[in-house]
Amino acid sequence: MHKSIILTLFAVVYVNAQSSTIGFTAISTQEPQASTAWLTSVGPTSGPTQNCDCSPQNIWLDILFAIDSSDAMTSGGLDSAMSYILSALARMTISQQIGQYTRVGFIFYSANTTVQSDLRYFNSTDSLFDTFNNPSVYWQGDHGTNIEGAIKAATTLFDTSKGHRPNTKKVLVILASSYTNGDYHDPIQAATTFKNDGGKIIAIEYVQVHGAQVPNLRDIASPGYFLSNSQQDLHVNDLIQLFCYANCFCTTNYLPYGNGGAYDVPMGGCYYAVTITSIERLTETTCFRDHLNGTLPVIEDIGKSNFINNLFASRSQYWIGLKRASTGSPWQWVDGSSMSYQSWGSGEPSSNGNCVMATIQSGFSVTWYAKDCTANDYMYACQTTPCSTGKYCTDTIS
């Protein structure tokens, strides 16, 4: 699995831009002391899938914000943009601890790119708000939008020696005042490389009064990860929801089922094929203990059946998560659901056993057979829910 890096591009356009120039803060790794307690009421939003909830306070991401401070962004515009971002972060838990906490850092760019803080800088929401109590001091006001430079700077900062946790998704949030062609390389290429390496780009278009929409941002964004206030209906919850989508993923070596759709999340869970045999009773223990509280797979339809088949070679035989208490009892999936889809072989289900083995036939069709749970051994796959705000995973993301 590739690393997933999220790039949130926040675009702002304003016609009457000011032109004064203010210097940038150099990179820092020591956080300021918090002076005011920040209290916020946090409530859950709807989850991206039935397998992934969305609890903002439990989001665990490494997020870098690259913020445009060119002349297209007025100092007031920067204040408004930062207020939107900080409002989202106020609902999350900012900390340097290991676990379900978010780390953040900030980059400011126009013609040049300057790092204000890396992922080691902020240890609490208080320190975050103290640092940006007057965001306009970070407004440079010169001409130019080197988005490519911002992407490359963020990529460098996501090095693990600069605070990135190896089990945590990478998120880059870019607030862009405009998109300017000229002396810079086209950011589309940098963005494409970023996404091909598992990255996600969230493009947020912020159109101010008398402003114009920003071209090309939708092309930079990952599918489904474009937001805009052009219809005056953009809310903090929209960004929180995208963070939750980003926080819904399969860890290393687990294949996602149902990945795709609008937000490219594993809607049908994550799967790991075990290509050495076992009796059915021990597969349950192994899946739960070694595969993120997993179970044998539940086959709801032909699409799921084909997916599981593709985890194994042709003519393979493997256990599925269907069983019964005794001969004559109803068949039930390991998650407690009743059997609807079925693919029994001729004369099945027989009285040969109370567990089910699937055999891949020629052409990758599959037939099921009732088998004794302890007298037979077959390969198997483990099905588990994705990592999410409701499920913390410690495995390194490759």
mmCIF file of N, CA and C in Angstrom, residues 146-243:
data_model
loop_
_atom_site.group_PDB
_atom_site.id
_atom_site.type_symbol
_atom_site.label_atom_id
_atom_site.label_comp_id
_atom_site.label_asym_id
_atom_site.label_seq_id
_atom_site.Cartn_x
_atom_site.Cartn_y
_atom_site.Cartn_z
ATOM 1 N N ASN A 146 3.868 30.002 -5.808
ATOM 2 C CA ASN A 146 4.694 28.838 -6.106
ATOM 3 C C ASN A 146 4.120 27.605 -5.399
ATOM 4 N N ILE A 147 3.021 27.093 -5.933
ATOM 5 C CA ILE A 147 2.359 25.941 -5.332
ATOM 6 C C ILE A 147 3.259 24.715 -5.399
ATOM 7 N N GLU A 148 3.970 24.551 -6.511
ATOM 8 C CA GLU A 148 4.866 23.410 -6.620
ATOM 9 C C GLU A 148 5.911 23.435 -5.510
ATOM 10 N N GLY A 149 6.454 24.616 -5.234
ATOM 11 C CA GLY A 149 7.435 24.742 -4.163
ATOM 12 C C GLY A 149 6.860 24.363 -2.815
ATOM 13 N N ALA A 150 5.594 24.711 -2.588
ATOM 14 C CA ALA A 150 4.938 24.366 -1.332
ATOM 15 C C ALA A 150 4.775 22.856 -1.194
ATOM 16 N N ILE A 151 4.407 22.194 -2.311
ATOM 17 C CA ILE A 151 4.249 20.747 -2.278
ATOM 18 C C ILE A 151 5.584 20.068 -1.962
ATOM 19 N N LYS A 152 6.644 20.527 -2.593
ATOM 20 C CA LYS A 152 7.953 19.915 -2.361
ATOM 21 C C LYS A 152 8.451 20.176 -0.944
ATOM 22 N N ALA A 153 8.198 21.383 -0.421
ATOM 23 C CA ALA A 153 8.611 21.685 0.951
ATOM 24 C C ALA A 153 7.888 20.784 1.943
ATOM 25 N N ALA A 154 6.604 20.583 1.707
ATOM 26 C CA ALA A 154 5.816 19.725 2.599
ATOM 27 C C ALA A 154 6.295 18.276 2.516
ATOM 28 N N THR A 155 6.599 17.810 1.316
ATOM 29 C CA THR A 155 7.085 16.443 1.148
ATOM 30 C C THR A 155 8.351 16.220 1.957
ATOM 31 N N THR A 156 9.234 17.205 1.946
ATOM 32 C CA THR A 156 10.458 17.112 2.735
ATOM 33 C C THR A 156 10.150 17.088 4.227
ATOM 34 N N LEU A 157 9.205 17.908 4.658
ATOM 35 C CA LEU A 157 8.863 17.974 6.076
ATOM 36 C C LEU A 157 8.165 16.722 6.579
ATOM 37 N N PHE A 158 7.596 15.936 5.679
ATOM 38 C CA PHE A 158 6.947 14.703 6.097
ATOM 39 C C PHE A 158 7.947 13.585 6.370
ATOM 40 N N ASP A 159 9.229 13.898 6.290
ATOM 41 C CA ASP A 159 10.241 12.935 6.703
ATOM 42 C C ASP A 159 10.012 12.577 8.170
ATOM 43 N N THR A 160 10.147 11.286 8.500
ATOM 44 C CA THR A 160 9.847 10.852 9.868
ATOM 45 C C THR A 160 10.736 11.515 10.916
ATOM 46 N N SER A 161 11.921 11.967 10.528
ATOM 47 C CA SER A 161 12.806 12.623 11.494
ATOM 48 C C SER A 161 12.286 14.001 11.891
ATOM 49 N N LYS A 162 11.285 14.490 11.186
ATOM 50 C CA LYS A 162 10.717 15.799 11.492
ATOM 51 C C LYS A 162 9.330 15.682 12.123
ATOM 52 N N GLY A 163 9.068 14.559 12.747
ATOM 53 C CA GLY A 163 7.859 14.422 13.537
ATOM 54 C C GLY A 163 6.763 13.570 12.948
ATOM 55 N N HIS A 164 6.933 13.084 11.724
ATOM 56 C CA HIS A 164 5.883 12.251 11.136
ATOM 57 C C HIS A 164 5.885 10.863 11.750
ATOM 58 N N ARG A 165 4.702 10.367 12.129
ATOM 59 C CA ARG A 165 4.556 9.029 12.700
ATOM 60 C C ARG A 165 4.348 8.017 11.574
ATOM 61 N N PRO A 166 5.092 6.920 11.569
ATOM 62 C CA PRO A 166 5.054 5.987 10.433
ATOM 63 C C PRO A 166 3.741 5.244 10.260
ATOM 64 N N ASN A 167 2.880 5.239 11.282
ATOM 65 C CA ASN A 167 1.587 4.553 11.159
ATOM 66 C C ASN A 167 0.453 5.516 10.854
ATOM 67 N N THR A 168 0.783 6.764 10.561
ATOM 68 C CA THR A 168 -0.216 7.821 10.462
ATOM 69 C C THR A 168 -0.278 8.395 9.055
ATOM 70 N N LYS A 169 -1.479 8.679 8.575
ATOM 71 C CA LYS A 169 -1.655 9.261 7.254
ATOM 72 C C LYS A 169 -1.110 10.686 7.211
ATOM 73 N N LYS A 170 -0.530 11.028 6.081
ATOM 74 C CA LYS A 170 0.031 12.366 5.870
ATOM 75 C C LYS A 170 -1.015 13.274 5.221
ATOM 76 N N VAL A 171 -1.139 14.463 5.748
ATOM 77 C CA VAL A 171 -2.111 15.427 5.235
ATOM 78 C C VAL A 171 -1.405 16.763 5.004
ATOM 79 N N LEU A 172 -1.512 17.272 3.808
ATOM 80 C CA LEU A 172 -0.965 18.593 3.507
ATOM 81 C C LEU A 172 -2.101 19.524 3.139
ATOM 82 N N VAL A 173 -2.261 20.594 3.891
ATOM 83 C CA VAL A 173 -3.332 21.560 3.657
ATOM 84 C C VAL A 173 -2.719 22.831 3.078
ATOM 85 N N ILE A 174 -3.047 23.135 1.833
ATOM 86 C CA ILE A 174 -2.508 24.337 1.187
ATOM 87 C C ILE A 174 -3.621 25.361 1.030
ATOM 88 N N LEU A 175 -3.443 26.551 1.573
ATOM 89 C CA LEU A 175 -4.374 27.653 1.380
ATOM 90 C C LEU A 175 -3.812 28.539 0.282
ATOM 91 N N ALA A 176 -4.454 28.547 -0.874
ATOM 92 C CA ALA A 176 -3.904 29.266 -2.022
ATOM 93 C C ALA A 176 -4.759 30.474 -2.361
ATOM 94 N N SER A 177 -4.118 31.613 -2.505
ATOM 95 C CA SER A 177 -4.827 32.834 -2.872
ATOM 96 C C SER A 177 -5.168 32.872 -4.343
ATOM 97 N N SER A 178 -4.326 32.240 -5.142
ATOM 98 C CA SER A 178 -4.561 32.224 -6.589
ATOM 99 C C SER A 178 -3.656 31.186 -7.215
ATOM 100 N N TYR A 179 -3.861 30.993 -8.503
ATOM 101 C CA TYR A 179 -3.021 30.087 -9.274
ATOM 102 C C TYR A 179 -2.365 30.926 -10.362
ATOM 103 N N THR A 180 -1.029 31.027 -10.319
ATOM 104 C CA THR A 180 -0.317 31.892 -11.251
ATOM 105 C C THR A 180 0.671 31.087 -12.082
ATOM 106 N N ASN A 181 0.515 31.110 -13.390
ATOM 107 C CA ASN A 181 1.524 30.534 -14.267
ATOM 108 C C ASN A 181 2.659 31.541 -14.422
ATOM 109 N N GLY A 182 3.810 31.079 -14.800
ATOM 110 C CA GLY A 182 4.903 32.012 -14.993
ATOM 111 C C GLY A 182 6.239 31.358 -14.791
ATOM 112 N N ASP A 183 6.971 31.842 -13.797
ATOM 113 C CA ASP A 183 8.336 31.379 -13.590
ATOM 114 C C ASP A 183 8.428 30.057 -12.829
ATOM 115 N N TYR A 184 7.297 29.495 -12.435
ATOM 116 C CA TYR A 184 7.295 28.266 -11.646
ATOM 117 C C TYR A 184 6.892 27.087 -12.520
ATOM 118 N N HIS A 185 7.301 25.909 -12.106
ATOM 119 C CA HIS A 185 6.856 24.703 -12.790
ATOM 120 C C HIS A 185 5.372 24.484 -12.519
ATOM 121 N N ASP A 186 4.715 23.815 -13.440
ATOM 122 C CA ASP A 186 3.287 23.548 -13.305
ATOM 123 C C ASP A 186 3.046 22.648 -12.095
ATOM 124 N N PRO A 187 2.221 23.096 -11.121
ATOM 125 C CA PRO A 187 1.974 22.263 -9.928
ATOM 126 C C PRO A 187 1.162 21.012 -10.228
ATOM 127 N N ILE A 188 0.515 20.967 -11.403
ATOM 128 C CA ILE A 188 -0.270 19.785 -11.749
ATOM 129 C C ILE A 188 0.609 18.542 -11.750
ATOM 130 N N GLN A 189 1.799 18.660 -12.300
ATOM 131 C CA GLN A 189 2.703 17.512 -12.357
ATOM 132 C C GLN A 189 3.124 17.086 -10.960
ATOM 133 N N ALA A 190 3.478 18.077 -10.117
ATOM 134 C CA ALA A 190 3.865 17.752 -8.741
ATOM 135 C C ALA A 190 2.704 17.116 -7.985
ATOM 136 N N ALA A 191 1.483 17.640 -8.229
ATOM 137 C CA ALA A 191 0.304 17.099 -7.563
ATOM 138 C C ALA A 191 0.021 15.672 -8.027
ATOM 139 N N THR A 192 0.190 15.424 -9.320
ATOM 140 C CA THR A 192 -0.046 14.083 -9.851
ATOM 141 C C THR A 192 0.931 13.079 -9.258
ATOM 142 N N THR A 193 2.189 13.465 -9.173
ATOM 143 C CA THR A 193 3.194 12.600 -8.549
ATOM 144 C C THR A 193 2.836 12.326 -7.102
ATOM 145 N N PHE A 194 2.399 13.364 -6.426
ATOM 146 C CA PHE A 194 1.989 13.277 -5.033
ATOM 147 C C PHE A 194 0.857 12.265 -4.861
ATOM 148 N N LYS A 195 -0.146 12.343 -5.733
ATOM 149 C CA LYS A 195 -1.299 11.443 -5.642
ATOM 150 C C LYS A 195 -0.944 10.026 -6.053
ATOM 151 N N ASN A 196 -0.071 9.889 -7.056
ATOM 152 C CA ASN A 196 0.333 8.556 -7.490
ATOM 153 C C ASN A 196 1.110 7.817 -6.405
ATOM 154 N N ASP A 197 1.688 8.564 -5.497
ATOM 155 C CA ASP A 197 2.422 7.971 -4.386
ATOM 156 C C ASP A 197 1.498 7.704 -3.194
ATOM 157 N N GLY A 198 0.175 7.752 -3.440
ATOM 158 C CA GLY A 198 -0.789 7.485 -2.386
ATOM 159 C C GLY A 198 -1.351 8.722 -1.745
ATOM 160 N N GLY A 199 -0.981 9.884 -2.234
ATOM 161 C CA GLY A 199 -1.438 11.131 -1.637
ATOM 162 C C GLY A 199 -2.847 11.510 -2.037
ATOM 163 N N LYS A 200 -3.496 12.246 -1.159
ATOM 164 C CA LYS A 200 -4.788 12.839 -1.479
ATOM 165 C C LYS A 200 -4.651 14.350 -1.373
ATOM 166 N N ILE A 201 -5.256 15.036 -2.320
ATOM 167 C CA ILE A 201 -5.214 16.486 -2.319
ATOM 168 C C ILE A 201 -6.627 17.022 -2.123
ATOM 169 N N ILE A 202 -6.820 17.782 -1.062
ATOM 170 C CA ILE A 202 -8.091 18.462 -0.833
ATOM 171 C C ILE A 202 -7.917 19.906 -1.283
ATOM 172 N N ALA A 203 -8.658 20.305 -2.298
ATOM 173 C CA ALA A 203 -8.588 21.684 -2.783
ATOM 174 C C ALA A 203 -9.804 22.450 -2.272
ATOM 175 N N ILE A 204 -9.547 23.491 -1.497
ATOM 176 C CA ILE A 204 -10.631 24.316 -0.958
ATOM 177 C C ILE A 204 -10.528 25.700 -1.586
ATOM 178 N N GLU A 205 -11.503 26.034 -2.368
ATOM 179 C CA GLU A 205 -11.519 27.316 -3.059
ATOM 180 C C GLU A 205 -12.270 28.337 -2.201
ATOM 181 N N TYR A 206 -11.547 29.386 -1.784
ATOM 182 C CA TYR A 206 -12.135 30.455 -0.973
ATOM 183 C C TYR A 206 -12.210 31.726 -1.815
ATOM 184 N N VAL A 207 -13.404 32.056 -2.285
ATOM 185 C CA VAL A 207 -13.616 33.236 -3.125
ATOM 186 C C VAL A 207 -14.136 34.369 -2.244
ATOM 187 N N GLN A 208 -13.369 35.449 -2.148
ATOM 188 C CA GLN A 208 -13.781 36.589 -1.339
ATOM 189 C C GLN A 208 -14.688 37.520 -2.135
ATOM 190 N N VAL A 209 -15.184 38.537 -1.487
ATOM 191 C CA VAL A 209 -16.054 39.519 -2.129
ATOM 192 C C VAL A 209 -15.323 40.140 -3.328
ATOM 193 N N HIS A 210 -16.031 40.223 -4.462
ATOM 194 C CA HIS A 210 -15.486 40.767 -5.707
ATOM 195 C C HIS A 210 -14.378 39.892 -6.291
ATOM 196 N N GLY A 211 -14.201 38.713 -5.742
ATOM 197 C CA GLY A 211 -13.163 37.830 -6.242
ATOM 198 C C GLY A 211 -13.660 36.952 -7.370
ATOM 199 N N ALA A 212 -12.771 36.166 -7.915
ATOM 200 C CA ALA A 212 -13.108 35.233 -8.993
ATOM 201 C C ALA A 212 -12.721 33.829 -8.575
ATOM 202 N N GLN A 213 -13.366 32.838 -9.187
ATOM 203 C CA GLN A 213 -13.009 31.468 -8.894
ATOM 204 C C GLN A 213 -11.596 31.171 -9.385
ATOM 205 N N VAL A 214 -10.948 30.233 -8.736
ATOM 206 C CA VAL A 214 -9.545 29.942 -9.010
ATOM 207 C C VAL A 214 -9.442 28.786 -10.000
ATOM 208 N N PRO A 215 -8.812 29.000 -11.150
ATOM 209 C CA PRO A 215 -8.704 27.919 -12.138
ATOM 210 C C PRO A 215 -7.735 26.840 -11.683
ATOM 211 N N ASN A 216 -7.953 25.638 -12.174
ATOM 212 C CA ASN A 216 -7.035 24.504 -12.038
ATOM 213 C C ASN A 216 -7.027 23.821 -10.673
ATOM 214 N N LEU A 217 -7.673 24.398 -9.671
ATOM 215 C CA LEU A 217 -7.643 23.768 -8.351
ATOM 216 C C LEU A 217 -8.353 22.422 -8.355
ATOM 217 N N ARG A 218 -9.445 22.349 -9.092
ATOM 218 C CA ARG A 218 -10.163 21.079 -9.152
ATOM 219 C C ARG A 218 -9.290 19.992 -9.785
ATOM 220 N N ASP A 219 -8.420 20.382 -10.738
ATOM 221 C CA ASP A 219 -7.526 19.415 -11.361
ATOM 222 C C ASP A 219 -6.459 18.930 -10.385
ATOM 223 N N ILE A 220 -6.067 19.792 -9.456
ATOM 224 C CA ILE A 220 -5.055 19.422 -8.476
ATOM 225 C C ILE A 220 -5.642 18.482 -7.428
ATOM 226 N N ALA A 221 -6.934 18.643 -7.132
ATOM 227 C CA ALA A 221 -7.564 17.868 -6.066
ATOM 228 C C ALA A 221 -7.736 16.400 -6.437
ATOM 229 N N SER A 222 -7.705 15.542 -5.433
ATOM 230 C CA SER A 222 -8.112 14.157 -5.621
ATOM 231 C C SER A 222 -9.611 14.118 -5.876
ATOM 232 N N PRO A 223 -10.103 13.132 -6.603
ATOM 233 C CA PRO A 223 -11.537 13.051 -6.883
ATOM 234 C C PRO A 223 -12.364 13.068 -5.592
ATOM 235 N N GLY A 224 -13.313 14.002 -5.541
ATOM 236 C CA GLY A 224 -14.174 14.115 -4.377
ATOM 237 C C GLY A 224 -13.634 15.014 -3.291
ATOM 238 N N TYR A 225 -12.402 15.480 -3.428
ATOM 239 C CA TYR A 225 -11.756 16.262 -2.371
ATOM 240 C C TYR A 225 -11.622 17.741 -2.750
ATOM 241 N N PHE A 226 -12.614 18.267 -3.435
ATOM 242 C CA PHE A 226 -12.637 19.688 -3.789
ATOM 243 C C PHE A 226 -13.790 20.366 -3.055
ATOM 244 N N LEU A 227 -13.482 21.450 -2.343
ATOM 245 C CA LEU A 227 -14.486 22.241 -1.642
ATOM 246 C C LEU A 227 -14.404 23.687 -2.115
ATOM 247 N N SER A 228 -15.516 24.403 -2.056
ATOM 248 C CA SER A 228 -15.548 25.801 -2.461
ATOM 249 C C SER A 228 -16.617 26.552 -1.674
ATOM 250 N N ASN A 229 -16.344 27.810 -1.404
ATOM 251 C CA ASN A 229 -17.342 28.664 -0.755
ATOM 252 C C ASN A 229 -18.067 29.535 -1.775
ATOM 253 N N SER A 230 -17.916 29.232 -3.054
ATOM 254 C CA SER A 230 -18.482 30.082 -4.097
ATOM 255 C C SER A 230 -20.003 30.167 -4.014
ATOM 256 N N GLN A 231 -20.628 29.132 -3.430
ATOM 257 C CA GLN A 231 -22.086 29.151 -3.252
ATOM 258 C C GLN A 231 -22.462 29.540 -1.821
ATOM 259 N N GLN A 232 -21.467 29.993 -1.061
ATOM 260 C CA GLN A 232 -21.656 30.444 0.322
ATOM 261 C C GLN A 232 -22.261 29.361 1.208
ATOM 262 N N ASP A 233 -21.842 28.127 0.980
ATOM 263 C CA ASP A 233 -22.366 27.017 1.777
ATOM 264 C C ASP A 233 -21.246 26.130 2.325
ATOM 265 N N LEU A 234 -20.041 26.690 2.446
ATOM 266 C CA LEU A 234 -18.909 25.938 2.970
ATOM 267 C C LEU A 234 -18.872 26.053 4.490
ATOM 268 N N HIS A 235 -18.768 24.906 5.171
ATOM 269 C CA HIS A 235 -18.742 24.889 6.626
ATOM 270 C C HIS A 235 -17.534 24.098 7.126
ATOM 271 N N VAL A 236 -17.178 24.328 8.385
ATOM 272 C CA VAL A 236 -16.056 23.622 8.997
ATOM 273 C C VAL A 236 -16.275 22.112 8.946
ATOM 274 N N ASN A 237 -17.519 21.686 9.117
ATOM 275 C CA ASN A 237 -17.814 20.257 9.100
ATOM 276 C C ASN A 237 -17.432 19.600 7.776
ATOM 277 N N ASP A 238 -17.463 20.367 6.674
ATOM 278 C CA ASP A 238 -17.075 19.809 5.376
ATOM 279 C C ASP A 238 -15.606 19.377 5.389
ATOM 280 N N LEU A 239 -14.756 20.206 5.993
ATOM 281 C CA LEU A 239 -13.342 19.865 6.080
ATOM 282 C C LEU A 239 -13.119 18.729 7.073
ATOM 283 N N ILE A 240 -13.814 18.778 8.204
ATOM 284 C CA ILE A 240 -13.715 17.698 9.187
ATOM 285 C C ILE A 240 -14.080 16.366 8.542
ATOM 286 N N GLN A 241 -15.137 16.370 7.727
ATOM 287 C CA GLN A 241 -15.577 15.130 7.087
ATOM 288 C C GLN A 241 -14.491 14.576 6.171
ATOM 289 N N LEU A 242 -13.814 15.451 5.430
ATOM 290 C CA LEU A 242 -12.741 14.985 4.547
ATOM 291 C C LEU A 242 -11.570 14.434 5.352
ATOM 292 N N PHE A 243 -11.277 15.051 6.492
ATOM 293 C CA PHE A 243 -10.236 14.494 7.355
ATOM 294 C C PHE A 243 -10.620 13.082 7.810
#
